[in-house]
C-alpha positions as a printed NumPy array, in Angstrom:
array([[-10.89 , -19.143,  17.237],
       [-10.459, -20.929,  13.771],
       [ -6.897, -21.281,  13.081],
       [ -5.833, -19.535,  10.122],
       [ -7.882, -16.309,  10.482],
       [ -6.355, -12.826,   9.633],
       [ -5.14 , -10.568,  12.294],
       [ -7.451,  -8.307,  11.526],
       [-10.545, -10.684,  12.047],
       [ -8.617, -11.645,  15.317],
       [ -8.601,  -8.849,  16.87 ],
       [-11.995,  -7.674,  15.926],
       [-12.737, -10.904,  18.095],
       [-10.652, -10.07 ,  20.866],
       [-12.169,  -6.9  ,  21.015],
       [-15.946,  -7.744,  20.588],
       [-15.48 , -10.353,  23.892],
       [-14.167,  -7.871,  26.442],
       [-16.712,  -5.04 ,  25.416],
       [-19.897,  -7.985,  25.745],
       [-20.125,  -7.613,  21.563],
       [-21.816, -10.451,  19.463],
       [-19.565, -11.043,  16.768],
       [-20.843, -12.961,  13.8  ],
       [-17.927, -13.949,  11.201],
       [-18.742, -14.608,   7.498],
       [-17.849, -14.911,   4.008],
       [-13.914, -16.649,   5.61 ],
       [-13.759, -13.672,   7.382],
       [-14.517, -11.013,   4.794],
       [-18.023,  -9.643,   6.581],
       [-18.132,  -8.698,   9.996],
       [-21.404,  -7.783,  12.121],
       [-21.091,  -6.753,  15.586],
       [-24.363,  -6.302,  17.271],
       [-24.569,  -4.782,  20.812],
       [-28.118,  -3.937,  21.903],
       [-30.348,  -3.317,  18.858],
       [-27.359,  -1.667,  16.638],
       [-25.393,  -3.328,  14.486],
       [-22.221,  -2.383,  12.554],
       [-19.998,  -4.384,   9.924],
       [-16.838,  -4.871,   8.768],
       [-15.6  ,  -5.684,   5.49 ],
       [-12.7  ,  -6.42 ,   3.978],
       [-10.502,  -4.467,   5.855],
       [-13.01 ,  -1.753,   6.904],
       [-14.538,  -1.041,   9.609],
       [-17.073,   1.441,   9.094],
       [-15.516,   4.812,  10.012],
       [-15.249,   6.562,   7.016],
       [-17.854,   8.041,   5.075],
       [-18.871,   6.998,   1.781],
       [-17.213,   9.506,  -0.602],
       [-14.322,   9.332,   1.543],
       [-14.121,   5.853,   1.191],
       [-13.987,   6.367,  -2.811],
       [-11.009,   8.608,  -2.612],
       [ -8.901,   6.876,  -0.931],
       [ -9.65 ,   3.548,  -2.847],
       [ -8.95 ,   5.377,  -6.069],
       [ -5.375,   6.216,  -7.039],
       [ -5.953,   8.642,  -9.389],
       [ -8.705,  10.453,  -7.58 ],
       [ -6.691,  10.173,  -4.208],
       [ -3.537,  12.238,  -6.56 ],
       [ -6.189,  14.442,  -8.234],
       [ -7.314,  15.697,  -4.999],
       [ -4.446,  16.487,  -2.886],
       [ -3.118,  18.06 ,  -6.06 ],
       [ -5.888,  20.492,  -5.86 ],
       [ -5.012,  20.852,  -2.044],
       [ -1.242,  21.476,  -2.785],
       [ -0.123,  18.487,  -0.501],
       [  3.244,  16.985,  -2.454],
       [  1.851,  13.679,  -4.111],
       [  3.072,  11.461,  -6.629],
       [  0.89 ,  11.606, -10.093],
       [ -1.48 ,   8.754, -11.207],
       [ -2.843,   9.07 , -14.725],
       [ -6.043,   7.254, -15.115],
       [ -6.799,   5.005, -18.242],
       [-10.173,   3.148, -18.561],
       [-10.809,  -0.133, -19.853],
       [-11.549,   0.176, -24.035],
       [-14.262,  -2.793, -23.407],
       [-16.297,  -0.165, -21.651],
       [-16.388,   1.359, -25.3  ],
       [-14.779,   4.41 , -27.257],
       [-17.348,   6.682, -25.861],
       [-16.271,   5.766, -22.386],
       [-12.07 ,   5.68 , -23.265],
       [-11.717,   7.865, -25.765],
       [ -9.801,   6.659, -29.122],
       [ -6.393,   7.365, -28.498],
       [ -6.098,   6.059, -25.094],
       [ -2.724,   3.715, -25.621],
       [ -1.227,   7.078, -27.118],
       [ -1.512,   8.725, -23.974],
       [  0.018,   5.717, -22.145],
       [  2.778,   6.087, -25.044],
       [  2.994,   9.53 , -24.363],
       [  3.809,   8.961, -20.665],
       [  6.653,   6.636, -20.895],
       [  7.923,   9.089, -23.275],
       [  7.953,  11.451, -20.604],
       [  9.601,   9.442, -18.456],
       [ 12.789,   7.405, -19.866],
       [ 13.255,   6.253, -16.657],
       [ 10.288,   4.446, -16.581],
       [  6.677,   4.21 , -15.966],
       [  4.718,   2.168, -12.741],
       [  1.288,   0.606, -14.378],
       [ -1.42 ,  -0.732, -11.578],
       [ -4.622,  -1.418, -11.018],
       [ -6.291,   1.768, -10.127],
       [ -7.839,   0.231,  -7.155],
       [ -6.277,  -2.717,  -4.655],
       [ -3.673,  -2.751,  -2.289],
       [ -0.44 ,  -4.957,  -1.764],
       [  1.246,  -4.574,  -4.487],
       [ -0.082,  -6.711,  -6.811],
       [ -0.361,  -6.394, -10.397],
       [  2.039,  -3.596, -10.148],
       [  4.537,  -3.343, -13.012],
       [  7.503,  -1.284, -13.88 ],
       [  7.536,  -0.876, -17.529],
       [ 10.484,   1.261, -19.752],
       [  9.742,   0.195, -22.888],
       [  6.481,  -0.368, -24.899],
       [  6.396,  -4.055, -25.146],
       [  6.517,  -3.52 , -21.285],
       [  4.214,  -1.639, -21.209],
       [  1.545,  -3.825, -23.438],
       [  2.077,  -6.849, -21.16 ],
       [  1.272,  -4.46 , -17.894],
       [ -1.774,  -2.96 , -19.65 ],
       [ -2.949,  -6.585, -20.651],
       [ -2.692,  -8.28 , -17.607],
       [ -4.532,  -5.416, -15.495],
       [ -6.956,  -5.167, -17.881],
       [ -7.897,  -8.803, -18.176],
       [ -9.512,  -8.652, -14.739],
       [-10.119,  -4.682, -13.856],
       [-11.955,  -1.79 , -15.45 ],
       [ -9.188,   1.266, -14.964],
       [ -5.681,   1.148, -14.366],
       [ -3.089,   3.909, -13.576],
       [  0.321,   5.163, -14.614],
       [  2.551,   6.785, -12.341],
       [  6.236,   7.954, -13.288],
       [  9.069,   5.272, -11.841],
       [ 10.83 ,   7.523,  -9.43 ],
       [ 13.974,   6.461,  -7.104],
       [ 12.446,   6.052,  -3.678],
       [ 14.925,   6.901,  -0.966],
       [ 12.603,   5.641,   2.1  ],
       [  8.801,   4.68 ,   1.888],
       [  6.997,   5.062,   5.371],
       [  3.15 ,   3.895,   6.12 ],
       [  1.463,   6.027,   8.979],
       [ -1.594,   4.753,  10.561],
       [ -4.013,   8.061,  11.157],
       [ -6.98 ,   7.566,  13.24 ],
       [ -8.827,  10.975,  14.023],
       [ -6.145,  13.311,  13.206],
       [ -3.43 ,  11.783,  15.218],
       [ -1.001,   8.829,  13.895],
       [ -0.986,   5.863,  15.671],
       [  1.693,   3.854,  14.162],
       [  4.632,   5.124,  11.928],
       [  6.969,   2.977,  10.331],
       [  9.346,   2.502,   7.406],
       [  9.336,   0.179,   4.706],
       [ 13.068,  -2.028,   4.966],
       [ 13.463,  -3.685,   1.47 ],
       [ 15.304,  -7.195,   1.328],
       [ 18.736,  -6.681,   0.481],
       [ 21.992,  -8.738,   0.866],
       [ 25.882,  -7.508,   1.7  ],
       [ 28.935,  -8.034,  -0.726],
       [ 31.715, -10.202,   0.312],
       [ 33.597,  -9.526,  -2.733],
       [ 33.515, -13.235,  -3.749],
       [ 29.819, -14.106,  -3.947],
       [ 27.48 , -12.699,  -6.687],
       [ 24.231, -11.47 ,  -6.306],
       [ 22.328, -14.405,  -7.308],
       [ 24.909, -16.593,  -4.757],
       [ 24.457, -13.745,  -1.625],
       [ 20.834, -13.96 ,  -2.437],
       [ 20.35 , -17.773,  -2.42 ],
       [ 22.183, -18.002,   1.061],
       [ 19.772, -15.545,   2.59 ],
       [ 16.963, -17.418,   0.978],
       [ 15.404, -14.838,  -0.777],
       [ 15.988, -16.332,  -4.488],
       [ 12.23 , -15.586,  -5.493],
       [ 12.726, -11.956,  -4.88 ],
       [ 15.213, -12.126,  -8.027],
       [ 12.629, -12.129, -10.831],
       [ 12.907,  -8.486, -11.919],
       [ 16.941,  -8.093, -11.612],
       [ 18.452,  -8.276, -14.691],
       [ 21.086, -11.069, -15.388],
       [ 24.225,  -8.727, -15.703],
       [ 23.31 ,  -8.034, -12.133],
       [ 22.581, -11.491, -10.652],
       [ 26.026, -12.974, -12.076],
       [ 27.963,  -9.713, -11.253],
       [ 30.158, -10.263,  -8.096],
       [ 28.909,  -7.908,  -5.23 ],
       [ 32.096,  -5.92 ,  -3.641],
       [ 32.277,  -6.688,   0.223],
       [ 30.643,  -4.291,   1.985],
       [ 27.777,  -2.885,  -0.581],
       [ 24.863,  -3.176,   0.287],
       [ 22.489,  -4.45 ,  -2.649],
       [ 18.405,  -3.888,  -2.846],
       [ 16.837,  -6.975,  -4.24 ],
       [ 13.363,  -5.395,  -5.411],
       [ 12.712,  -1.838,  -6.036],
       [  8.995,  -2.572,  -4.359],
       [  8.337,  -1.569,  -0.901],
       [  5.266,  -3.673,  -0.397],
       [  5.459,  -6.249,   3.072],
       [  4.236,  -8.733,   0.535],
       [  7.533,  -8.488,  -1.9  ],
       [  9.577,  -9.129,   1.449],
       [  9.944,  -5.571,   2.929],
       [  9.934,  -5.526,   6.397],
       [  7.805,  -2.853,   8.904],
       [ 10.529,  -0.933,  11.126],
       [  8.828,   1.06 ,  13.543],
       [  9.972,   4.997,  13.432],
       [ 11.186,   6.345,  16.807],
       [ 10.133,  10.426,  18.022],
       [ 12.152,  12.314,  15.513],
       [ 12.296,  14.804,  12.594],
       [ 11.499,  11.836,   9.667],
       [  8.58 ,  10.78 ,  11.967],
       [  6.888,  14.255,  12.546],
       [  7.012,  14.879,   8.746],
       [  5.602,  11.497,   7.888],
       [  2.823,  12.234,  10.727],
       [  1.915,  15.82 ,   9.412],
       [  2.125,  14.968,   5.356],
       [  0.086,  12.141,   6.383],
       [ -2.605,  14.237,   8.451],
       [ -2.782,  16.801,   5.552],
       [ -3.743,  14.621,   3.56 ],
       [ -6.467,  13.029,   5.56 ],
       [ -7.941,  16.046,   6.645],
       [ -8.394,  17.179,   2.887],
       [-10.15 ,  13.955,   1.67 ],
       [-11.899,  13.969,   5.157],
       [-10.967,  10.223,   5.976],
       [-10.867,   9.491,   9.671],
       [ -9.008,   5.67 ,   9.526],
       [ -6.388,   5.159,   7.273],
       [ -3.21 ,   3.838,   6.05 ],
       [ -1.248,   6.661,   4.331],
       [  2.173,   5.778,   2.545],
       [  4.555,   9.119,   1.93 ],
       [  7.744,   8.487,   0.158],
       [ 10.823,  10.77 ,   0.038],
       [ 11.491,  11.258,  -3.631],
       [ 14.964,  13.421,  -4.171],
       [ 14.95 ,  14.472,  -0.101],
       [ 11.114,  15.35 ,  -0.513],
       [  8.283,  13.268,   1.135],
       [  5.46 ,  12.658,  -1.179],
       [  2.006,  11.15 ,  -0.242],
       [  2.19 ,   7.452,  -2.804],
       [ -1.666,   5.758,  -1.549],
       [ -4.113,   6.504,   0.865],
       [ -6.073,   2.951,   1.808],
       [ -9.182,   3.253,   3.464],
       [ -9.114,  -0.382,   4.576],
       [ -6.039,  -0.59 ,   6.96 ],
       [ -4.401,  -3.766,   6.651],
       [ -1.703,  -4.462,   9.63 ],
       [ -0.968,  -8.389,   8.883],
       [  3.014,  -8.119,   8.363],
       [  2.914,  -5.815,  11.549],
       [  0.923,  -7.667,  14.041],
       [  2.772, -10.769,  13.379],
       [  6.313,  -8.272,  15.072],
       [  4.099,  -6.234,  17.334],
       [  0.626,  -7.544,  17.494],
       [ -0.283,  -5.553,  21.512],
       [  0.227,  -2.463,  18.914],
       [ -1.759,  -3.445,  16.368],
       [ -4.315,  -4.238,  18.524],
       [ -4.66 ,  -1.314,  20.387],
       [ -5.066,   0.356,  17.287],
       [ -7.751,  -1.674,  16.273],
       [ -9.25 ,  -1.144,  19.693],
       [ -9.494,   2.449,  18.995],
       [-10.753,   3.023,  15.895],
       [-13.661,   0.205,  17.407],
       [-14.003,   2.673,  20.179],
       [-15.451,   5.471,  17.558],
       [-17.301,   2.746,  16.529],
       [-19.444,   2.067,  19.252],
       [-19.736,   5.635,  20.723],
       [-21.496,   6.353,  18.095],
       [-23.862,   3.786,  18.185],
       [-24.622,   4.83 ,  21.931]])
């Protein structure tokens, strides 16, 4: 096995050698075929072939993905789609950047810009003012045809279930970095000693030099993303749990998506479907409980392969 290769190409390995599957790796990893007997089924990315075309799109659209469960009355958080203006006034419309204007207006708090497809986290931006919210726009739209605007909201927990056929196979919570006051450090000192200094970038510096009281607990990011240092916490049988599992489900069902990863936040003591990724990346969570990830891989290979039968 080449060292270096993704957890999710691993275990697509693993699996294809106990069930007698030729596995042919490409592209670093990035296209999958497993032939057994005359069929032969891919994998790309991070998908393995479950989900049907359209809902495939859905989920890999942000503003479609909000658009829909709106219309299904499953509690979502908005995305507002802009397009590109390369792709022409016809296409955009002429007062596009108004309507983005419009939007932070509507929320002093803040806006969240994005690429309207792609997952972890990047080139995601919180913007409150406008000259925020001209460097967001520029930078997504430098490399990407539509992005989307979602109000800033105060996330109290952010939990990722992994749905498979109706049923969730993993649930867990989303633990941001944070550090502990001692009442002599600041931030920027408590921060340093737990070596998280690059997750700094987007705290202001009234913050970083303020002295943290000992005993307060203080977030370091306001993203929830594994890549921006959160960390997966697996949920035990409980109330939180079954709500993230049936919001989750609900939403699923509607689109008609049969493998995904579904993130729900609770927004002012309400849970709120964020994203719904059709690809299901596990990387942060195999490397803590890699048996589970694999057996969850395992099963969504088993729908695979009974249906090529």
């Amino acid at each position: 096995m080449a060292g270096g290769e993704r957890i999710f190409v691993q275990a697509i390995r693993r699996y294809c050698a106990e069930h007698d599957i030729a596995v042919d790796v490409r592209a670093s990893g990035w296209l999958i075929a497993m032939r057994k007997g005359a069929r032969c089924r891919f994998a790309f990315g991070y998908d393995i072939g479950l989900n049907s075309a359209i809902a495939h799109r859905l989920a890999n659209d942000k503003s479609a993905t909000a658009e829909a469960l709106e219309m299904a009355g499953v509690p979502c958080v908005p995305h507002h789609l802009f397009l590109n203006p390369s792709m022409g006034v016809h296409v955009t419309g002429a007062d596009w950047r108004q309507g983005m204007l419009a939007l932070l207006a509507q929320n002093p708090q803040g806006v969240v810009v994005k690429p309207n497809e792609g997952t972890s986290g990047r080139a995601v931006f919180k913007a409150t003012n406008s000259d925020d919210l001209d460097r967001a726009v520029t930078e997504i739209f430098s490399s990407g045809l539509g992005l989307v605007i979602a109000p800033y909201v105060e996330i109290e927990d952010e939990v990722r279930v992994i749905v498979l056929d109706g049923k969730p196979m993993i649930v867990y919570r989303k633990e941001r970095p944070s550090v502990v006051g001692d009442g002599m450090q600041t931030l920027r000192e408590l921060a340093s000693a737990a070596g998280q200094d690059r997750r700094l970038r987007e705290l202001a510096a009234r913050e970083l030099n303020a002295i943290v009281p000992k005993g307060e607990r203080r977030l370091l990011t306001w993203r929830h993303n594994l890549d921006a240092g959160a960390k997966p916490i697996l949920l035990d049988e409980g109330e939180v749990r079954a709500d993230c599992a049936k919001l989750a489900i609900d939403a699923a069902n509607f689109i008609g998506i049969t493998f995904a990863s579904i993130d729900v936040v609770r927004v002012d003591g309400i849970w709120r479907v964020l994203e719904i990724n059709s690809g299901v990346m596990m990387e942060g969570l195999g490397r803590l409980h890699p048996g589970l990830v694999q057996a969850t891989y395992d099963a969504a290979l088993d729908r695979i392969f009974e249906t090529a039968h």
